[in-house]
XYZ file of N, CA and C in Angstrom:
543
model
N 27.037 15.140 0.777
C 27.150 15.076 -0.647
C 26.116 15.934 -1.328
N 25.060 15.299 -1.859
C 24.047 15.992 -2.644
C 23.298 17.037 -1.821
N 23.010 16.747 -0.576
C 22.274 17.685 0.265
C 23.088 18.941 0.506
N 24.358 18.791 0.849
C 25.209 19.955 1.084
C 25.359 20.781 -0.198
N 25.524 20.126 -1.337
C 25.597 20.848 -2.614
C 24.319 21.630 -2.868
N 23.167 21.026 -2.558
C 21.888 21.709 -2.745
C 21.805 22.946 -1.855
N 22.195 22.798 -0.603
C 22.135 23.925 0.337
C 23.036 25.063 -0.133
N 24.270 24.740 -0.481
C 25.215 25.777 -0.894
C 24.831 26.400 -2.234
N 24.266 25.598 -3.135
C 23.877 26.110 -4.440
C 22.605 26.921 -4.419
N 21.811 26.777 -3.383
C 20.538 27.476 -3.286
C 20.715 28.947 -2.937
N 21.818 29.268 -2.318
C 22.203 30.643 -1.983
C 21.169 31.383 -1.127
N 20.611 30.686 -0.150
C 19.730 31.304 0.828
C 20.074 30.722 2.190
N 19.700 31.411 3.270
C 20.055 30.912 4.597
C 19.531 29.495 4.828
N 20.357 28.664 5.451
C 19.981 27.277 5.726
C 20.793 26.753 6.894
N 20.272 25.739 7.550
C 20.982 25.028 8.614
C 21.065 23.567 8.221
N 22.195 22.941 8.474
C 22.367 21.517 8.228
C 22.466 20.826 9.579
N 21.480 19.982 9.890
C 21.492 19.230 11.137
C 22.092 17.867 10.872
N 23.069 17.479 11.657
C 23.678 16.158 11.544
C 23.589 15.465 12.890
N 22.978 14.322 12.900
C 22.869 13.534 14.113
C 24.191 12.808 14.347
N 24.699 12.874 15.561
C 25.996 12.260 15.871
C 26.015 10.760 15.597
N 24.869 10.098 15.720
C 24.823 8.657 15.501
C 24.939 8.289 14.023
N 24.666 9.249 13.136
C 24.749 8.943 11.706
C 26.188 8.749 11.242
N 27.160 9.250 11.992
C 28.558 9.081 11.593
C 28.976 7.609 11.598
N 28.330 6.804 12.456
C 28.639 5.369 12.528
C 27.722 4.533 11.655
N 26.663 5.141 11.110
C 25.654 4.381 10.381
C 26.110 4.054 8.961
N 25.540 2.968 8.434
C 25.814 2.568 7.058
C 25.118 3.545 6.118
N 25.807 3.955 5.056
C 25.237 4.845 4.063
C 24.212 4.074 3.233
N 23.016 4.642 3.107
C 21.956 4.016 2.321
C 21.844 4.753 1.002
N 21.865 4.027 -0.080
C 21.741 4.601 -1.420
C 20.411 4.173 -2.031
N 20.025 4.831 -3.123
C 18.798 4.441 -3.798
C 18.963 3.053 -4.402
N 17.829 2.382 -4.611
C 17.852 1.022 -5.126
C 17.642 0.022 -4.006
N 17.960 -1.229 -4.256
C 17.755 -2.272 -3.231
C 18.925 -2.327 -2.249
N 19.041 -1.330 -1.370
C 20.202 -1.261 -0.486
C 19.891 -1.611 0.965
N 18.633 -1.879 1.282
C 18.249 -2.252 2.637
C 17.730 -3.689 2.618
N 17.764 -4.375 3.767
C 17.327 -5.777 3.788
C 15.899 -5.996 3.278
N 14.955 -5.151 3.663
C 13.552 -5.383 3.298
C 12.951 -4.257 2.463
N 13.707 -3.217 2.176
C 13.156 -2.044 1.501
C 14.021 -1.611 0.317
N 13.362 -1.108 -0.735
C 14.042 -0.395 -1.811
C 13.966 1.085 -1.478
N 14.938 1.867 -1.936
C 14.982 3.295 -1.640
C 14.912 4.075 -2.945
N 14.055 5.095 -2.938
C 13.871 5.953 -4.104
C 13.735 7.394 -3.611
N 14.328 8.343 -4.316
C 14.167 9.756 -3.970
C 12.963 10.305 -4.713
N 12.054 10.962 -3.992
C 10.849 11.532 -4.592
C 10.716 12.992 -4.174
N 9.920 13.744 -4.929
C 9.613 15.123 -4.587
C 10.667 16.100 -5.060
N 10.432 17.356 -4.706
C 11.309 18.454 -5.106
C 12.661 18.332 -4.414
N 13.719 18.779 -5.116
C 15.075 18.738 -4.544
C 15.092 19.510 -3.235
N 15.787 19.001 -2.239
C 16.704 17.881 -2.235
C 16.033 16.521 -2.124
N 14.724 16.474 -1.990
C 13.983 15.228 -2.055
C 13.668 14.578 -0.722
N 12.871 13.535 -0.837
C 12.487 12.697 0.294
C 12.856 11.266 -0.052
N 13.591 10.608 0.835
C 13.927 9.200 0.612
C 12.705 8.368 0.963
N 12.235 7.603 -0.013
C 11.079 6.732 0.169
C 11.581 5.305 0.223
N 11.489 4.698 1.384
C 11.930 3.315 1.604
C 10.674 2.452 1.633
N 10.531 1.563 0.642
C 9.312 0.766 0.547
C 9.641 -0.695 0.284
N 8.722 -1.540 0.717
C 8.871 -2.977 0.495
C 8.611 -3.236 -0.980
N 9.572 -3.854 -1.686
C 9.381 -4.083 -3.115
C 8.196 -4.992 -3.415
N 7.523 -4.689 -4.526
C 6.405 -5.518 -4.966
C 5.090 -5.226 -4.269
N 5.013 -4.149 -3.503
C 3.770 -3.802 -2.822
C 3.192 -2.527 -3.427
N 1.866 -2.473 -3.501
C 1.229 -1.242 -3.966
C 0.466 -0.540 -2.851
N 0.412 -1.166 -1.681
C -0.219 -0.593 -0.489
C 0.659 -0.899 0.707
N 0.486 -0.124 1.762
C 1.199 -0.420 3.005
C 0.246 -0.213 4.176
N 0.583 -0.830 5.278
C -0.210 -0.654 6.497
C 0.125 0.671 7.165
N 1.408 1.068 7.060
C 1.871 2.292 7.717
C 2.778 3.089 6.809
N 2.684 4.391 6.924
C 3.683 5.308 6.378
C 4.344 5.942 7.601
N 5.627 5.663 7.785
C 6.382 6.200 8.918
C 7.250 7.331 8.391
N 7.079 8.528 8.926
C 7.836 9.701 8.488
C 8.815 10.059 9.589
N 10.098 10.173 9.221
C 11.126 10.413 10.236
C 12.245 11.263 9.669
N 12.726 12.259 10.425
C 13.926 12.981 9.996
C 15.151 12.074 10.103
N 16.245 12.477 9.484
C 17.430 11.632 9.330
C 17.970 10.962 10.572
N 18.051 11.657 11.685
C 18.667 11.090 12.877
C 17.923 9.908 13.453
N 16.615 9.913 13.349
C 15.807 8.820 13.905
C 15.472 7.772 12.826
N 15.790 8.061 11.584
C 15.447 7.168 10.467
C 15.987 5.747 10.630
N 17.234 5.533 11.067
C 17.694 4.142 11.228
C 16.852 3.341 12.224
N 16.400 3.977 13.294
C 15.555 3.278 14.273
C 14.174 2.980 13.694
N 13.661 3.910 12.896
C 12.351 3.707 12.269
C 12.436 2.599 11.217
N 13.521 2.565 10.446
C 13.720 1.477 9.484
C 13.852 0.129 10.195
N 14.518 0.128 11.338
C 14.625 -1.100 12.137
C 13.244 -1.571 12.580
N 12.394 -0.619 13.005
C 11.035 -0.974 13.422
C 10.222 -1.502 12.239
N 10.354 -0.862 11.069
C 9.614 -1.292 9.876
C 10.039 -2.692 9.447
N 11.325 -2.959 9.487
C 11.836 -4.285 9.127
C 11.379 -5.324 10.149
N 11.410 -4.972 11.429
C 10.952 -5.875 12.486
C 9.473 -6.187 12.368
N 8.666 -5.178 12.032
C 7.221 -5.392 11.891
C 6.927 -6.336 10.738
N 7.682 -6.203 9.654
C 7.488 -7.071 8.493
C 7.850 -8.521 8.824
N 8.950 -8.701 9.543
C 9.397 -10.060 9.848
C 8.593 -10.718 10.967
N 8.083 -9.931 11.922
C 7.365 -10.499 13.060
C 5.876 -10.672 12.835
N 5.297 -9.779 12.057
C 3.839 -9.837 11.963
C 3.283 -9.534 10.606
N 4.101 -9.546 9.595
C 3.631 -9.293 8.234
C 2.976 -7.922 8.107
N 3.481 -6.930 8.837
C 3.017 -5.558 8.730
C 3.935 -4.844 7.739
N 3.348 -4.249 6.708
C 4.123 -3.550 5.681
C 4.155 -2.063 6.020
N 5.367 -1.512 6.151
C 5.525 -0.091 6.481
C 6.492 0.570 5.514
N 6.041 1.656 4.887
C 6.914 2.525 4.113
C 7.561 3.498 5.089
N 8.777 3.934 4.778
C 9.447 4.938 5.592
C 9.807 6.109 4.691
N 9.448 7.315 5.099
C 9.758 8.527 4.350
C 10.705 9.388 5.175
N 11.831 9.760 4.566
C 12.843 10.563 5.265
C 13.076 11.843 4.460
N 12.442 12.954 4.868
C 12.641 14.194 4.122
C 14.037 14.762 4.364
N 14.703 15.152 3.276
C 16.036 15.745 3.409
C 15.945 17.172 3.928
N 14.843 17.830 3.645
C 14.641 19.214 4.105
C 13.440 19.239 5.037
N 13.647 19.757 6.256
C 12.580 19.802 7.240
C 11.681 21.021 7.075
N 12.245 22.110 6.541
C 11.461 23.322 6.307
C 12.048 24.082 5.137
N 11.253 24.548 4.193
C 9.832 24.249 4.082
C 9.627 22.783 3.702
N 8.611 22.213 4.246
C 8.325 20.796 4.085
C 7.692 20.534 2.722
N 8.118 19.469 2.055
C 7.513 19.039 0.798
C 6.321 18.148 1.139
N 5.198 18.794 1.451
C 3.992 18.071 1.870
C 3.480 17.168 0.750
N 3.598 17.622 -0.505
C 3.098 16.818 -1.626
C 3.817 15.470 -1.708
N 5.138 15.479 -1.530
C 5.902 14.223 -1.586
C 5.486 13.293 -0.447
N 5.356 13.828 0.758
C 4.946 12.998 1.895
C 3.519 12.482 1.723
N 2.630 13.332 1.218
C 1.234 12.928 1.024
C 1.133 11.826 -0.027
N 1.948 11.889 -1.074
C 1.891 10.851 -2.104
C 2.305 9.487 -1.544
N 3.234 9.480 -0.606
C 3.640 8.231 0.045
C 2.571 7.791 1.047
N 2.052 8.738 1.828
C 1.062 8.426 2.868
C -0.245 7.908 2.273
N -0.589 8.317 1.056
C -1.833 7.844 0.435
C -1.846 6.331 0.233
N -0.684 5.711 0.137
C -0.598 4.245 -0.028
C -0.915 3.512 1.272
N -0.866 4.220 2.379
C -0.910 3.574 3.697
C -2.279 3.681 4.360
N -2.560 2.697 5.187
C -3.766 2.719 6.011
C -3.620 3.759 7.131
N -2.417 3.858 7.699
C -2.141 4.790 8.804
C -0.830 5.516 8.555
N -0.735 6.728 9.086
C 0.489 7.522 8.975
C 0.973 7.883 10.374
N 2.281 7.744 10.580
C 2.900 8.043 11.874
C 4.131 8.905 11.628
N 4.233 10.020 12.342
C 5.415 10.873 12.299
C 6.234 10.560 13.547
N 7.511 10.271 13.356
C 8.394 9.903 14.468
C 9.514 10.918 14.551
N 9.733 11.476 15.722
C 10.833 12.423 15.913
C 11.356 12.342 17.335
N 12.573 12.853 17.530
C 13.174 12.825 18.866
C 12.749 14.002 19.728
N 12.008 14.936 19.157
C 11.570 16.102 19.921
C 10.612 15.715 21.035
N 10.212 16.712 21.793
C 9.312 16.503 22.924
C 7.862 16.604 22.475
N 6.943 15.999 23.225
C 5.532 16.087 22.864
C 5.033 17.532 22.888
N 4.053 17.814 22.069
C 3.464 19.143 22.040
C 3.763 19.849 20.737
N 4.016 21.102 20.822
C 4.274 21.924 19.648
C 5.663 21.619 19.102
N 5.709 20.829 18.012
C 6.992 20.368 17.504
C 6.915 20.189 15.994
N 8.045 19.825 15.397
C 8.094 19.540 13.973
C 7.107 18.420 13.635
N 7.089 17.362 14.433
C 6.192 16.243 14.183
C 4.725 16.647 14.224
N 4.367 17.498 15.163
C 2.984 17.990 15.251
C 2.619 18.800 14.008
N 3.556 19.605 13.536
C 3.309 20.408 12.332
C 3.175 19.527 11.097
N 4.013 18.509 10.972
C 3.903 17.578 9.847
C 2.546 16.876 9.893
N 2.133 16.411 11.072
C 0.835 15.747 11.216
C -0.298 16.690 10.807
N -0.205 17.939 11.205
C -1.223 18.941 10.856
C -1.285 19.146 9.342
N -0.108 19.337 8.716
C -0.056 19.562 7.263
C -0.584 18.345 6.495
N -0.232 17.152 6.935
C -0.706 15.946 6.258
C -2.205 15.730 6.456
N -2.713 16.059 7.624
C -4.148 15.941 7.868
C -4.911 16.822 6.887
N -4.428 18.046 6.677
C -5.077 18.943 5.705
C -4.961 18.384 4.290
N -3.799 17.858 3.928
C -3.557 17.381 2.566
C -4.310 16.084 2.259
N -4.531 15.246 3.264
C -5.115 13.925 3.045
C -6.581 13.807 3.458
N -7.167 14.903 3.943
C -8.524 14.848 4.475
C -9.490 14.391 3.400
N -10.446 13.516 3.671
C -10.745 12.853 4.931
C -9.831 11.649 5.163
N -9.547 11.392 6.418
C -8.637 10.306 6.807
C -9.405 9.126 7.386
N -8.872 7.930 7.194
C -9.446 6.744 7.848
C -9.038 6.714 9.321
N -7.815 7.200 9.619
C -7.286 7.225 10.983
C -6.514 8.535 11.151
N -6.473 9.077 12.373
C -5.672 10.295 12.571
C -4.184 10.013 12.367
N -3.445 11.047 11.998
C -1.987 10.935 11.885
C -1.428 10.897 13.303
N -0.675 9.849 13.622
C -0.072 9.714 14.946
C 1.293 10.387 14.972
N 1.716 10.825 16.146
C 3.047 11.386 16.344
C 3.701 10.643 17.501
N 4.903 10.120 17.265
C 5.682 9.439 18.304
C 6.879 10.319 18.606
N 7.049 10.661 19.876
C 8.146 11.540 20.292
C 8.916 10.914 21.450
N 9.984 11.577 21.813
C 10.708 11.188 23.024
C 9.844 11.502 24.232
N 10.244 10.977 25.378
C 9.504 11.247 26.599
C 9.778 12.678 27.072
N 8.815 13.244 27.780
C 8.942 14.602 28.294
C 9.897 14.588 29.486
N 11.193 14.749 29.190
C 12.227 14.655 30.212
C 13.510 15.286 29.679
N 14.380 15.625 30.581
C 15.725 16.021 30.192
C 16.426 14.785 29.648
N 17.150 14.931 28.533
C 17.834 13.783 27.945
C 19.144 13.554 28.695
N 19.304 12.394 29.342
C 20.533 12.110 30.082
C 21.729 11.970 29.130
N 22.911 12.231 29.638
C 24.111 12.110 28.801
C 24.609 10.666 28.724
N 24.301 9.844 29.690
C 24.714 8.434 29.658
C 23.861 7.693 28.623
N 24.502 6.989 27.706
C 23.810 6.328 26.598
C 22.721 5.362 27.075
N 22.996 4.569 28.108
C 22.003 3.597 28.569
C 20.770 4.284 29.159
N 20.935 5.491 29.713
C 19.795 6.245 30.235
C 19.110 7.035 29.118
N 19.905 7.516 28.171
C 19.357 8.253 27.030
C 18.351 7.395 26.271
N 18.652 6.117 26.094
C 17.776 5.232 25.337
C 16.431 5.003 26.037
N 16.342 5.334 27.331
C 15.071 5.219 28.041
C 14.190 6.445 27.819
N 14.788 7.534 27.311
C 14.057 8.778 27.103
C 13.792 9.036 25.618
N 14.804 8.861 24.788
C 14.703 9.150 23.360
C 13.966 8.014 22.654
N 13.114 8.362 21.700
C 12.318 7.372 20.984
C 13.217 6.301 20.356
N 12.793 5.037 20.509
C 13.564 3.888 20.031
C 12.720 3.073 19.035
N 13.361 2.160 18.339
C 12.674 1.298 17.375
C 11.524 0.546 18.046
N 11.741 0.078 19.262
C 10.701 -0.662 19.981
C 9.445 0.157 20.239
N 9.602 1.461 20.453
C 8.443 2.336 20.652
C 7.573 2.368 19.391
N 8.227 2.495 18.242
C 7.516 2.557 16.963
C 6.897 1.199 16.644
N 7.628 0.135 16.875
C 7.135 -1.214 16.617
C 5.913 -1.516 17.488
N 5.967 -1.142 18.752
C 4.818 -1.361 19.655
C 3.568 -0.630 19.171
N 3.737 0.610 18.738
C 2.599 1.378 18.225
C 2.011 0.683 16.998
N 2.860 0.226 16.079
C 2.361 -0.440 14.870
C 1.617 -1.727 15.220
N 2.168 -2.514 16.124
C 1.515 -3.775 16.492
C 0.181 -3.544 17.189
N 0.110 -2.540 18.080
C -1.163 -2.223 18.750
C -2.197 -1.738 17.746
N -1.801 -0.855 16.834
C -2.746 -0.290 15.868
C -3.187 -1.325 14.841
N -2.337 -2.283 14.554
C -2.632 -3.289 13.526
C -3.463 -4.448 14.074
N -3.491 -4.590 15.397
C -4.208 -5.728 16.023
C -5.703 -5.647 15.831
């Protein structure tokens, strides 16, 4: 919808990445459309979806995730809130490059810790670059920006094996619980 219109109207080269799992996912709109989070679009068009727990002015975590991994990150944020009273904002940038660092930094400033979650491999990746840009924008930091990635392995085609390699909600939830303890 809006993202495709933005890309086509911008009249410059662009790529649209669509995660196959998003075709089955529920469409999230702005407002109170998630069980524990309100959604608001912030930053320059096409924007960043900011999913936050209503009535909070601070959070324990700012979780940044591209669209394909966002449902798993939202699941982890909701699980952390229900299991341990950990408040996590989730930021989902619609455009991965050039990155709207100002929008992400404004969300991350509310949080004690910031975590970038992506399905890429550890090392030189989109998540590492986001962590680097945010570290510069938010310096000095109370805690380093963490990056959660898939395991360093070939991704199997069988779904039950794929879930052992690709980052899952439980991976993000475990990191939040360890860091919050």
